[in-house]
Coordinates of C-alpha atoms in Angstrom, one line a residue:
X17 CA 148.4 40.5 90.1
X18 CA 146.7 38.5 87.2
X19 CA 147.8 41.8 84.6
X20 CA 151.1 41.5 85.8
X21 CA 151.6 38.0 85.6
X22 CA 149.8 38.6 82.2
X23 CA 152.8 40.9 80.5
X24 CA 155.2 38.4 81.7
X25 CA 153.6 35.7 79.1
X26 CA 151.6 38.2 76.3
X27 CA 154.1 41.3 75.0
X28 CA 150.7 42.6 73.2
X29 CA 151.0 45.9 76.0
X30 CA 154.4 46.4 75.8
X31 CA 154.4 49.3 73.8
X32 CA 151.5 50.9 75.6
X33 CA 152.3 53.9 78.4
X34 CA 151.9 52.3 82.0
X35 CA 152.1 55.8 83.5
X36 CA 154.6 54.5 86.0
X37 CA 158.2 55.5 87.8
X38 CA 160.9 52.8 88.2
X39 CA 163.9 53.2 90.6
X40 CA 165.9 50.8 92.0
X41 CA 167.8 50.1 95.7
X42 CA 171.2 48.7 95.1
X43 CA 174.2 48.0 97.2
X44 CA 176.2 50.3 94.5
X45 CA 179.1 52.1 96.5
X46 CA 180.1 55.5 95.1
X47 CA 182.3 56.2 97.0
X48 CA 185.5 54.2 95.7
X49 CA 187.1 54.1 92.4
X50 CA 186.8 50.5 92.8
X51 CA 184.0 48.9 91.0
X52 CA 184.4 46.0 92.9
X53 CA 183.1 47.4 96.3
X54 CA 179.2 47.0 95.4
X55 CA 178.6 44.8 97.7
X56 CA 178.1 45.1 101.7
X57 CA 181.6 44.1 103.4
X58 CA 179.9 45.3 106.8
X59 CA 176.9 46.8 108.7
X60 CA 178.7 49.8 108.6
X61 CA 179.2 49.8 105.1
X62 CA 175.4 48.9 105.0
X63 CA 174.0 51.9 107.1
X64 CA 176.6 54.2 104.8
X65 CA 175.1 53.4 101.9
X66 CA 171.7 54.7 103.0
X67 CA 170.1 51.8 104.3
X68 CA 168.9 50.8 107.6
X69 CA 169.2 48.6 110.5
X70 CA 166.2 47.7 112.7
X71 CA 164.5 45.3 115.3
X72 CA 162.1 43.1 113.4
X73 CA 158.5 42.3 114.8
X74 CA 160.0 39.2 116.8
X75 CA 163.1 40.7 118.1
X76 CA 165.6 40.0 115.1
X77 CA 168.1 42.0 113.7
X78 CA 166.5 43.2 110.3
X79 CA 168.6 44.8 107.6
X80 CA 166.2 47.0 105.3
X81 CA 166.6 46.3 102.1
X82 CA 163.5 48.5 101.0
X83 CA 162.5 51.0 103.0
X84 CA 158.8 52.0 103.7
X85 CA 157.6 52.6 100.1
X86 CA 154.4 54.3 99.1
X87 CA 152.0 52.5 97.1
X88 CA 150.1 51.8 94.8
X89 CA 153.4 49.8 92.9
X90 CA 154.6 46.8 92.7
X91 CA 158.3 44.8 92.6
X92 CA 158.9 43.7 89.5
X93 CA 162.6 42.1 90.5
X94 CA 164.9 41.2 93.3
X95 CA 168.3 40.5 92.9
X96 CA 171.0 39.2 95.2
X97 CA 173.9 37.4 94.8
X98 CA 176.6 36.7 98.4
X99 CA 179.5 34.7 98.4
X100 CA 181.8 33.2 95.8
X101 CA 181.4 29.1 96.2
X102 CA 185.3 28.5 95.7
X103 CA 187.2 31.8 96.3
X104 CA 188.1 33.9 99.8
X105 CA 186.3 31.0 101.6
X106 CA 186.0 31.6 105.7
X107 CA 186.8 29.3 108.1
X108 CA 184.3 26.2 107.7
X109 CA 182.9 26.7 104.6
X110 CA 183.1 23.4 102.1
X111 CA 182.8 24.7 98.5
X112 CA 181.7 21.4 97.2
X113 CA 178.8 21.5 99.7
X114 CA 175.4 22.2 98.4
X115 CA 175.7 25.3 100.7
X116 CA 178.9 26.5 98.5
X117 CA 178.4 25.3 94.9
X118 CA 174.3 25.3 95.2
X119 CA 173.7 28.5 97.2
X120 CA 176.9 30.5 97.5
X121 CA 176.5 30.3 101.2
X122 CA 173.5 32.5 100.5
X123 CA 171.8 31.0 104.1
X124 CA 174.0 33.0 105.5
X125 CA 171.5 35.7 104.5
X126 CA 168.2 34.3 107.0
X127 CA 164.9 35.4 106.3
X128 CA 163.5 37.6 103.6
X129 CA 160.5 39.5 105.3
X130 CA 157.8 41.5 103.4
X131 CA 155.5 44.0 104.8
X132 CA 152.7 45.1 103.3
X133 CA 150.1 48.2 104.1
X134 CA 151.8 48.8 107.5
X135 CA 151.0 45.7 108.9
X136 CA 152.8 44.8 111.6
X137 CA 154.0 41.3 110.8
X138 CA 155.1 40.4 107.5
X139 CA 152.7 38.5 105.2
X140 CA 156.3 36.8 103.4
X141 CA 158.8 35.8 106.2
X142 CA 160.9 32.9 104.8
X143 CA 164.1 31.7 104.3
X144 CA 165.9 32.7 101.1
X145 CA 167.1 29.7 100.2
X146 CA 163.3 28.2 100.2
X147 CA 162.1 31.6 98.2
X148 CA 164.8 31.4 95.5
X149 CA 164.9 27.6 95.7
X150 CA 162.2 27.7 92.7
X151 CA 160.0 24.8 94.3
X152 CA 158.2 26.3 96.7
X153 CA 154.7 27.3 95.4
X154 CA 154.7 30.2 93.9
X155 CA 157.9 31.2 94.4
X156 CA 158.9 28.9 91.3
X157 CA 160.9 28.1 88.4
X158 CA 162.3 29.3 85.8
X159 CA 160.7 32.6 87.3
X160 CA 162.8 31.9 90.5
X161 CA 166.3 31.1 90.6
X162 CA 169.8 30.5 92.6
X163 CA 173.4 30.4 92.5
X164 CA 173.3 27.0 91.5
X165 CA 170.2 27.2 88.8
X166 CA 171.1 31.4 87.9
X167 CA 174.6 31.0 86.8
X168 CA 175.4 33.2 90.3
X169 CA 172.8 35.4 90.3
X170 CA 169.7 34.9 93.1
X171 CA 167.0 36.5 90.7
X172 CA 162.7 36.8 91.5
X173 CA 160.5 38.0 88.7
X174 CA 157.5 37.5 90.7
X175 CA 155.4 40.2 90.4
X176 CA 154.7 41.8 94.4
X177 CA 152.1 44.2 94.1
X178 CA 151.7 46.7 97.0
X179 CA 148.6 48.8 97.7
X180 CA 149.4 51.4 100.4
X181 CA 152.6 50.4 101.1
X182 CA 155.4 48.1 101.3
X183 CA 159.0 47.3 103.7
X184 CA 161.4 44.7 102.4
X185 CA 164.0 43.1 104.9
X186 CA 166.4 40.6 105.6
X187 CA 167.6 38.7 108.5
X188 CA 171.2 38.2 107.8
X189 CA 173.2 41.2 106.2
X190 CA 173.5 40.9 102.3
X191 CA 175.9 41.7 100.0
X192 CA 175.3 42.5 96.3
X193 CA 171.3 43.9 96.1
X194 CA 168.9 45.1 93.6
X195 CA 165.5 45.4 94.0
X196 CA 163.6 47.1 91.4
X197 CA 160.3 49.5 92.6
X198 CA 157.4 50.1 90.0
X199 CA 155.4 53.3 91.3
X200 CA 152.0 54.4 89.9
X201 CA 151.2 57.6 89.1
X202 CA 147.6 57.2 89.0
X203 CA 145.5 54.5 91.3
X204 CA 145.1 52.0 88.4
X205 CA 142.6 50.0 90.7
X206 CA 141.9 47.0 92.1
X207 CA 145.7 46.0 92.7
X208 CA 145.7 44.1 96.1
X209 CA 148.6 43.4 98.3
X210 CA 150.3 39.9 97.5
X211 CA 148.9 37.3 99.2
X212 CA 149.4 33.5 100.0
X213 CA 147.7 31.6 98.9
X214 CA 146.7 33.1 95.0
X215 CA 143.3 32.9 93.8
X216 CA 142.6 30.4 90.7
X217 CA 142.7 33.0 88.2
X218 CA 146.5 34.1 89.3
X219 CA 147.3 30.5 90.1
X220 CA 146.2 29.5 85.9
X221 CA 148.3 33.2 84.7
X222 CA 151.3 31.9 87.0
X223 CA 151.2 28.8 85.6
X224 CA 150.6 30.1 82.0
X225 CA 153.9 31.9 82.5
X226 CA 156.1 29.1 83.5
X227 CA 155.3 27.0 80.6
X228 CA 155.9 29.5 78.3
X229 CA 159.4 30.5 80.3
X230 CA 160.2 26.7 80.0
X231 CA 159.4 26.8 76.5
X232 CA 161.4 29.6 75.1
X233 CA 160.9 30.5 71.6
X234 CA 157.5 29.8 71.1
X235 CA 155.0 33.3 70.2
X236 CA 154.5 34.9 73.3
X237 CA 150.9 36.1 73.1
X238 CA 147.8 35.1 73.7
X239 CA 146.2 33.2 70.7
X240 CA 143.4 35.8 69.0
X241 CA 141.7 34.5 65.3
X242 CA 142.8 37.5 63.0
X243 CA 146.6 37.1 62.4
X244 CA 148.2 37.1 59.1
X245 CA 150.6 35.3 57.7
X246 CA 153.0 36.2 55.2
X247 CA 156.3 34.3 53.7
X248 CA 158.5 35.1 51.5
X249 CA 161.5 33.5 49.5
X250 CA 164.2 36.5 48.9
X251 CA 167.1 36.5 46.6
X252 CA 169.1 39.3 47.4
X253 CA 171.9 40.7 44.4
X254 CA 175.3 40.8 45.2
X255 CA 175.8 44.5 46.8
X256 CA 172.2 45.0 46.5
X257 CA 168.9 44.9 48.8
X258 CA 165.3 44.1 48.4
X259 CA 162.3 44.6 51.1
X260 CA 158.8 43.8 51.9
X261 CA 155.9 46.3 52.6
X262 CA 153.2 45.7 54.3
X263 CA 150.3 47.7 54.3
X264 CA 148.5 49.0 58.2
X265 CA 147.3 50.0 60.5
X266 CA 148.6 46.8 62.1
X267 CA 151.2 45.2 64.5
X268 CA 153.8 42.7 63.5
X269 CA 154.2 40.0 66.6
X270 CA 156.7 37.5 64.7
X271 CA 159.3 38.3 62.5
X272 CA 161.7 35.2 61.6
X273 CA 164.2 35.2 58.9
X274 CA 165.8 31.9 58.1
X275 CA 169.5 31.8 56.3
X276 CA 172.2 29.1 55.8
X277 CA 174.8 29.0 58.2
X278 CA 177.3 31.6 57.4
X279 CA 175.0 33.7 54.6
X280 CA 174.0 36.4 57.7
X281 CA 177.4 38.0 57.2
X282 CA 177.4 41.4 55.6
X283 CA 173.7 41.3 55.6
X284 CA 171.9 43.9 57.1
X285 CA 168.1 44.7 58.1
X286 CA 166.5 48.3 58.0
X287 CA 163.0 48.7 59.1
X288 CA 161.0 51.9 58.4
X289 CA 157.1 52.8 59.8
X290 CA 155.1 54.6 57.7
X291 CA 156.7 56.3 55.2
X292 CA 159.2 57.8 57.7
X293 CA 162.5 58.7 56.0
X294 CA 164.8 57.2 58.4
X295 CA 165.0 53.7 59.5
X296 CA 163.9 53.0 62.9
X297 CA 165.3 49.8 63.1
X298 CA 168.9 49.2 61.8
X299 CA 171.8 47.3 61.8
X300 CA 174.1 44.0 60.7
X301 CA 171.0 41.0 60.9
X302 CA 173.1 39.4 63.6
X303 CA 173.1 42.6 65.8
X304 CA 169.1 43.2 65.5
X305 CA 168.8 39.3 67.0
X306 CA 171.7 38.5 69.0
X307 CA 175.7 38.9 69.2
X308 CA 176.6 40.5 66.4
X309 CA 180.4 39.8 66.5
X310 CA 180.1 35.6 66.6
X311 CA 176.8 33.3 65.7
X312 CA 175.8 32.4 69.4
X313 CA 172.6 30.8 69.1
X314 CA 170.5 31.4 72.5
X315 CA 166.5 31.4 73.1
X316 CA 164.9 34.5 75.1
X317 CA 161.8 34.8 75.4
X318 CA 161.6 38.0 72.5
X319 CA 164.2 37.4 70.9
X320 CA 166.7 34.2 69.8
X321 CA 169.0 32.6 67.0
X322 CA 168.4 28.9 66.9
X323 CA 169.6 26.2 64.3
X324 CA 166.5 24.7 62.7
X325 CA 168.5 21.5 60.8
X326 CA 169.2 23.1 58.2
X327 CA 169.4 26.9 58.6
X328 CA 170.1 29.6 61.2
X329 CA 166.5 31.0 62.4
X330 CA 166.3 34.7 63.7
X331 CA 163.6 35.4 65.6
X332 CA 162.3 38.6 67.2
X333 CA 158.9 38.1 69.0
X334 CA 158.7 42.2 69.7
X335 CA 155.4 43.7 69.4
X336 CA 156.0 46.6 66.3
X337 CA 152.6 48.5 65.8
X338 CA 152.4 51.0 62.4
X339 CA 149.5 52.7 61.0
X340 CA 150.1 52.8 57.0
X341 CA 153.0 50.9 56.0
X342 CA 155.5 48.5 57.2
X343 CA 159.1 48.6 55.2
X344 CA 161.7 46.0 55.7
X345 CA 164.2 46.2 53.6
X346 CA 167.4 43.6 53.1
X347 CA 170.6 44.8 52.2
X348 CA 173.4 42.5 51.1
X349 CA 177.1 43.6 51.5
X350 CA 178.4 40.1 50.2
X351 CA 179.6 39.4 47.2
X352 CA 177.5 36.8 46.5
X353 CA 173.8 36.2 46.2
X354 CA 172.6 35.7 49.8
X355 CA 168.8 33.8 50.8
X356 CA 166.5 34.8 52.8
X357 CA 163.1 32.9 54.1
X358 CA 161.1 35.7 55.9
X359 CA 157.9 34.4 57.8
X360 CA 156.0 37.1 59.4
X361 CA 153.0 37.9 61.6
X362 CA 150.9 40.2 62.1
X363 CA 147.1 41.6 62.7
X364 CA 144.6 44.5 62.2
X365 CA 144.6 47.5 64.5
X366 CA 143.7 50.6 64.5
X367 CA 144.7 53.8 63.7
X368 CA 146.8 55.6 66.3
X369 CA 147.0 59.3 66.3
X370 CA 149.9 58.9 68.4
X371 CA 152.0 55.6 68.0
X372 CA 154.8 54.3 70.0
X373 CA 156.8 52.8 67.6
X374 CA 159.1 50.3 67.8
X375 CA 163.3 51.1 67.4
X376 CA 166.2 48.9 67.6
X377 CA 170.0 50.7 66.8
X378 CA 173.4 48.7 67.1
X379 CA 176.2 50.5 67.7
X380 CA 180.0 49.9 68.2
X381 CA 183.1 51.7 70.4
X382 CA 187.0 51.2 70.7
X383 CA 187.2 52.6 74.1
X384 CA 190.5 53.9 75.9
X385 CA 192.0 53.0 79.4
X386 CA 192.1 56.2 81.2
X387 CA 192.6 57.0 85.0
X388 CA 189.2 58.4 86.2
X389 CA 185.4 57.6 86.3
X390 CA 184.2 59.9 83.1
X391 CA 184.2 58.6 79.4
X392 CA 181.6 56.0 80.0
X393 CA 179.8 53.7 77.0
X394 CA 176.8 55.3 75.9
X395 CA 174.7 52.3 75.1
X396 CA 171.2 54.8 74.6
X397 CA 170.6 58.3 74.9
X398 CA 167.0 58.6 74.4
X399 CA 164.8 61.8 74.2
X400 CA 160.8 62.5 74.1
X401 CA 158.8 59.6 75.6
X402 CA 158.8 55.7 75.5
X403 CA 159.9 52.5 77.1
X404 CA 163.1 51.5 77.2
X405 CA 162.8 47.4 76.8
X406 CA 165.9 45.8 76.9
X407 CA 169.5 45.5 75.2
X408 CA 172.3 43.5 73.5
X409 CA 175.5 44.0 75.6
X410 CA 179.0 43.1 73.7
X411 CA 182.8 43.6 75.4
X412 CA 185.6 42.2 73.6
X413 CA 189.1 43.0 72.0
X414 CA 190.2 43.2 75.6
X415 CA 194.1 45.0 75.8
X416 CA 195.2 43.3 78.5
X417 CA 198.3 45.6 79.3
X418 CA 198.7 45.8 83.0
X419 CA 196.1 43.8 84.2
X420 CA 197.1 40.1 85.9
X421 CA 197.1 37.5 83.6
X422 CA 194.9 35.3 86.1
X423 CA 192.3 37.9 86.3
X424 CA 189.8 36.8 83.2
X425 CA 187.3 39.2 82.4
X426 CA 188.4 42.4 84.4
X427 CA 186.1 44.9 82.7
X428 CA 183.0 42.9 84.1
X429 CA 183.7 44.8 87.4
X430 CA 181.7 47.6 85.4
X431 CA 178.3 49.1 86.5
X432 CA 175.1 50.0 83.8
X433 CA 173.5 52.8 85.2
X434 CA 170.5 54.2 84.2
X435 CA 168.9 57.9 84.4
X436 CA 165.4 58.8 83.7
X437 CA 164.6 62.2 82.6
X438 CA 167.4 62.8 84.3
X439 CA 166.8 61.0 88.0
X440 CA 169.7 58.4 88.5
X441 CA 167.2 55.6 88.9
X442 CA 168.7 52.6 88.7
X443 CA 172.3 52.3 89.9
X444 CA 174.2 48.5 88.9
X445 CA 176.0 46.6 91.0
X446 CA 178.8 44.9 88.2
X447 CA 178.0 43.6 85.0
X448 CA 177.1 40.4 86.0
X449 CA 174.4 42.2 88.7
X450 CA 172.7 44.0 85.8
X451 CA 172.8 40.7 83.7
X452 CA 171.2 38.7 86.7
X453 CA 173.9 36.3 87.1
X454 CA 177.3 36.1 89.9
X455 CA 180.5 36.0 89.7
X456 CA 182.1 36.5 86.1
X457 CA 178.9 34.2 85.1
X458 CA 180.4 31.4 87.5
X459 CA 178.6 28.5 85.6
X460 CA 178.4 29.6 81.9
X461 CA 179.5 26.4 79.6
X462 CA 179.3 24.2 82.8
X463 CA 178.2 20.5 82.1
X464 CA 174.4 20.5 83.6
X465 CA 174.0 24.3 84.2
X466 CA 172.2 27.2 82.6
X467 CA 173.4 30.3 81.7
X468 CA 170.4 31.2 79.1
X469 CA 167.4 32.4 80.5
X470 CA 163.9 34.0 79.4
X471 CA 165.0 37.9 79.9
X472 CA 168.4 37.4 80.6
X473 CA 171.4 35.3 80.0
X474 CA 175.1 35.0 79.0
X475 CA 175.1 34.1 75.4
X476 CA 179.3 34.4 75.2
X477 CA 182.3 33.8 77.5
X478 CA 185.7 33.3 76.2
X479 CA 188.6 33.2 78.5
X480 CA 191.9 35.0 78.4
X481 CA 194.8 33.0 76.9
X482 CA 197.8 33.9 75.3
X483 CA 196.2 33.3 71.6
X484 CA 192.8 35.2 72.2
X485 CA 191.2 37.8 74.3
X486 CA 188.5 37.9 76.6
X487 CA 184.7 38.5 75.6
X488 CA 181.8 38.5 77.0
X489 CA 178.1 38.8 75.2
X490 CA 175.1 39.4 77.5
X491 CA 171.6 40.3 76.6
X492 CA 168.4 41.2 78.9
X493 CA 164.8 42.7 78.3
X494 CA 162.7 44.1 80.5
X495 CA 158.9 43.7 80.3
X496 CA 157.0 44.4 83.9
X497 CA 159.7 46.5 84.6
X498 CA 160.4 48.5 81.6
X499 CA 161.4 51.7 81.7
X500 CA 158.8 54.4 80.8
X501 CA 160.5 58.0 80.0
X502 CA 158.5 61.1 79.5
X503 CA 161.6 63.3 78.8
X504 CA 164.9 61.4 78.2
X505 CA 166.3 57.7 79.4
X506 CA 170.4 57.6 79.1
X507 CA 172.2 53.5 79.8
X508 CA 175.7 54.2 80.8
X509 CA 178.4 51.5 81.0
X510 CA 181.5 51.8 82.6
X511 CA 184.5 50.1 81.5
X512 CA 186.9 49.1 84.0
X513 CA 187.7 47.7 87.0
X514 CA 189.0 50.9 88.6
X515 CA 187.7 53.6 86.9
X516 CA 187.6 52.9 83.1
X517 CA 190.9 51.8 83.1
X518 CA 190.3 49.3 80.5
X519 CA 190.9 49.2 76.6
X520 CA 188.2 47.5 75.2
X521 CA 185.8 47.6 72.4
X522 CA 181.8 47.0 73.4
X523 CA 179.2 46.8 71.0
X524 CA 175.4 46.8 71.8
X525 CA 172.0 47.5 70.1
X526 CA 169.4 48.5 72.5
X527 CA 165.7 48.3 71.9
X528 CA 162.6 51.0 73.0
X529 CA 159.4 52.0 71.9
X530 CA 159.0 55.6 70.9
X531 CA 155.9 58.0 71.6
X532 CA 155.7 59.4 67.7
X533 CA 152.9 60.8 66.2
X534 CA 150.7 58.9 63.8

């Protein structure tokens, strides 16, 4: 528990093989053209979709959410979102309640139950609106959140560890689900079961983790007394470029480029490891840090654009080991003379015969309306072995054509699936789902709401009017539950709401370290 709770507050191991499976349980329905079925109308949609229906240790109806799962492994994330707050209420329902506008009538959902090691009560049995509430210990905030708090989305990054084995269930049936499953190949020892209450040292990582959270943008690692420091005033020539080298073996942990509002366009950012002749990190500066089509300034815990007072700041807190040299080079596509403040950090380490390397690649698509399911977005298509740690997701240019002039944001109805070495392991649920929020992100640009979160957030909304189109910008990194692939890892993103029946052009740079040789 304390090494998960660890990597959720130090990125030093993200690059490192966990030698682990991921899949995920989702309420993904594949049988409909219709993106916008994901979601459990009925039981009997429930039991079709693979999941069961049992009596719980005290005689209650129990929807299983997770079935019996082998351990050792651990949950990294739950997701849930139920009911709208203001649309298709039922009889009774008050959307201005806290039920509706705080909860999205998610009571409606009971208990959340978690067995562990075949025992036959659950250790967790509690309501969910007290476990995603993010008050009740250690079920907290901003690890925890709701409706209300999530911008739609119920979302858990508590780490559950499992030893021999684990059952999720609810009381009440649910309706949009994922809940991700971490798998070890290998016994990696002494991983207990969760427990209430947690020991002192789990207690001190927990709340190491929610300061940090709280206090996005600040380096997210543990301090150690060898770093180096290295800044840099750059001029860069009209139509020209400059770089930095650094010598290795080392690993950067903070690279920040600072440049007055407006001087990041046409600028671009190559970075190459160790002589290699192709960049493994590449693309338009705002692209490599954020939304590349507008400035959106948002914190995450890796990665952000914030203004300073005086100029934009970029930031990218990924972890990018190399073993002789470090290139970054600058290029300048403006036609004047652009600035650049580059602050970096980084520390000794040793040679690596084999390195996983760290690659970031934007990319952009006009896609076409079209009638069926094929002719997805191919946001990565990976192959060797690595860990797949997060991405930049972009939609915009929207042609609204057919689609009702009421309905904003149509091609959110889209899943991101994801196959590793070739498994289909975790199917999405809508945009939104995959994003961790609700509802066409239900609360972005509300007065006294968030929609920008440590992993996760909505950095870009715009509404559909007669003088602009709709966009939507989205970002999320995973770090206890990224996604090791020993063969191939492929993101797919549909782009529709019935099929891919929607023109549209998404952009996206994803991010994943890459098992290379030294």
């Amino acid at each position: 528990m304390c090494q998960l709770l660890r990597r959720l507050a130090d990125l030093s191991t993200l690059p490192k093989s966990t030698d682990t499976i991921i899949f995920q349980k989702s309420s993904q329905d594949t049988t409909h053209l219709e993106h916008y079925w994901d979601y459990f109308n009925s039981d009997e949609w429930f039991l079709a979709r693979g999941f069961t229906i049992r009596t719980g240790y005290d005689g209650q109806k129990e929807y299983v959410i997770l079935p019996r799962t082998q351990g050792p492994g651990y949950i990294p994330r739950i997701y849930f979102t139920h009911r709208q707050h203001n649309w298709d209420l039922k009889e009774g329902d008050d959307p201005e309640s806290p039920e509706g506008k705080e909860w999205g009538y998610f009571h409606e959902v009971g208990n959340i139950r978690f067995y562990f090691d075949d025992e036959p009560t659950p250790r967790i049995d509690m309501p969910v609106t007290e476990f995603f509430r993010g008050d009740v210990w250690p079920f907290m905030a901003p690890l925890v959140r709701h409706y209300g708090t999530g911008n739609g989305g119920d979302v858990s990054y508590i780490p559950i560890p499992f030893s021999r084995s684990v059952v999720v269930a609810t009381t009440g049936r649910p309706q949009h689900l994922q809940i991700e499953v971490v798998k070890f190949n290998q016994d990696p020892g002494n991983l207990d079961s969760f427990n209430i209450p947690l020991n002192p040292s789990e207690a001190q990582e927990l709340n190491r983790v929610i300061d940090l959270w709280n206090d996005r943008g600040e380096h997210p690692y543990y301090p150690r007394g060898d770093l180096v420091s290295l800044k840099r005033d750059l001029t860069i020539p009209p139509f020209s470029s400059t770089e930095i080298a650094l010598s290795g073996p080392g690993v950067i942990t903070s690279l920040e480029l600072y440049l007055a509002s407006g001087m990041d366009e046409n600028v671009s950012m190559k970075i190459f490891w160790d002589g290699e002749g192709n960049p493994s990190v590449e693309g338009p500066i705002r692209s490599l840090f954020g939304t590349a089509e507008e400035m959106r300034r948002y914190r995450s815990l890796p990665l952000g654009i914030v203004w300073n007072g005086e100029r934009n700041e970029f930031y990218n807190y990924f972890p990018m080991p190399f073993n002789s040299q470090a290139r970054i080079l600058f290029e300048n596509g403006r036609g004047d003379a652009t600035d650049v403040r580059v602050e970096i950090l980084y520390h000794p380490a040793p040679f690596k015969e084999r390195i996983a390397r760290f690659h970031a690649t934007f990319k952009r698509e006009r896609l076409r309306a079209r009638r069926d399911d094929s002719g997805n977005y191919i946001l990565a298509d990976l192959h060797g072995s690595g860990r797949y740690v997060g991405c930049i997701l972009t939609m915009y240019d929207f042609q609204r054509g057919d689609f009702d002039p009421n309905w904003n944001l149509p091609f959110l109805e889209s899943d991101l699936n994801i196959w590793v070495d070739g498994v289909y392991a975790l199917p999405g649920t809508g945009i939104e789902g995959d994003f961790n929020a609700g509802y066409y992100y239900i609360y972005t640009q509300e007065p006294n709401r968030q929609w920008i979160f440590a992993l996760s957030g909505n950095s870009w909304k715009r509404m559909w009017t007669r003088h602009r189109d709709d966009a939507a910008s989205q970002y999320r990194f995973y770090l206890t539950d990224s996604i090791e692939f020993r063969d191939s890892l492929r993101v797919e993103v549909e782009h529709g709401s019935k099929g891919n029946n929607s023109t549209v052009t998404y952009s996206s740079t994803a991010f994943w370290y890459q098992d290379e040789p030294g």
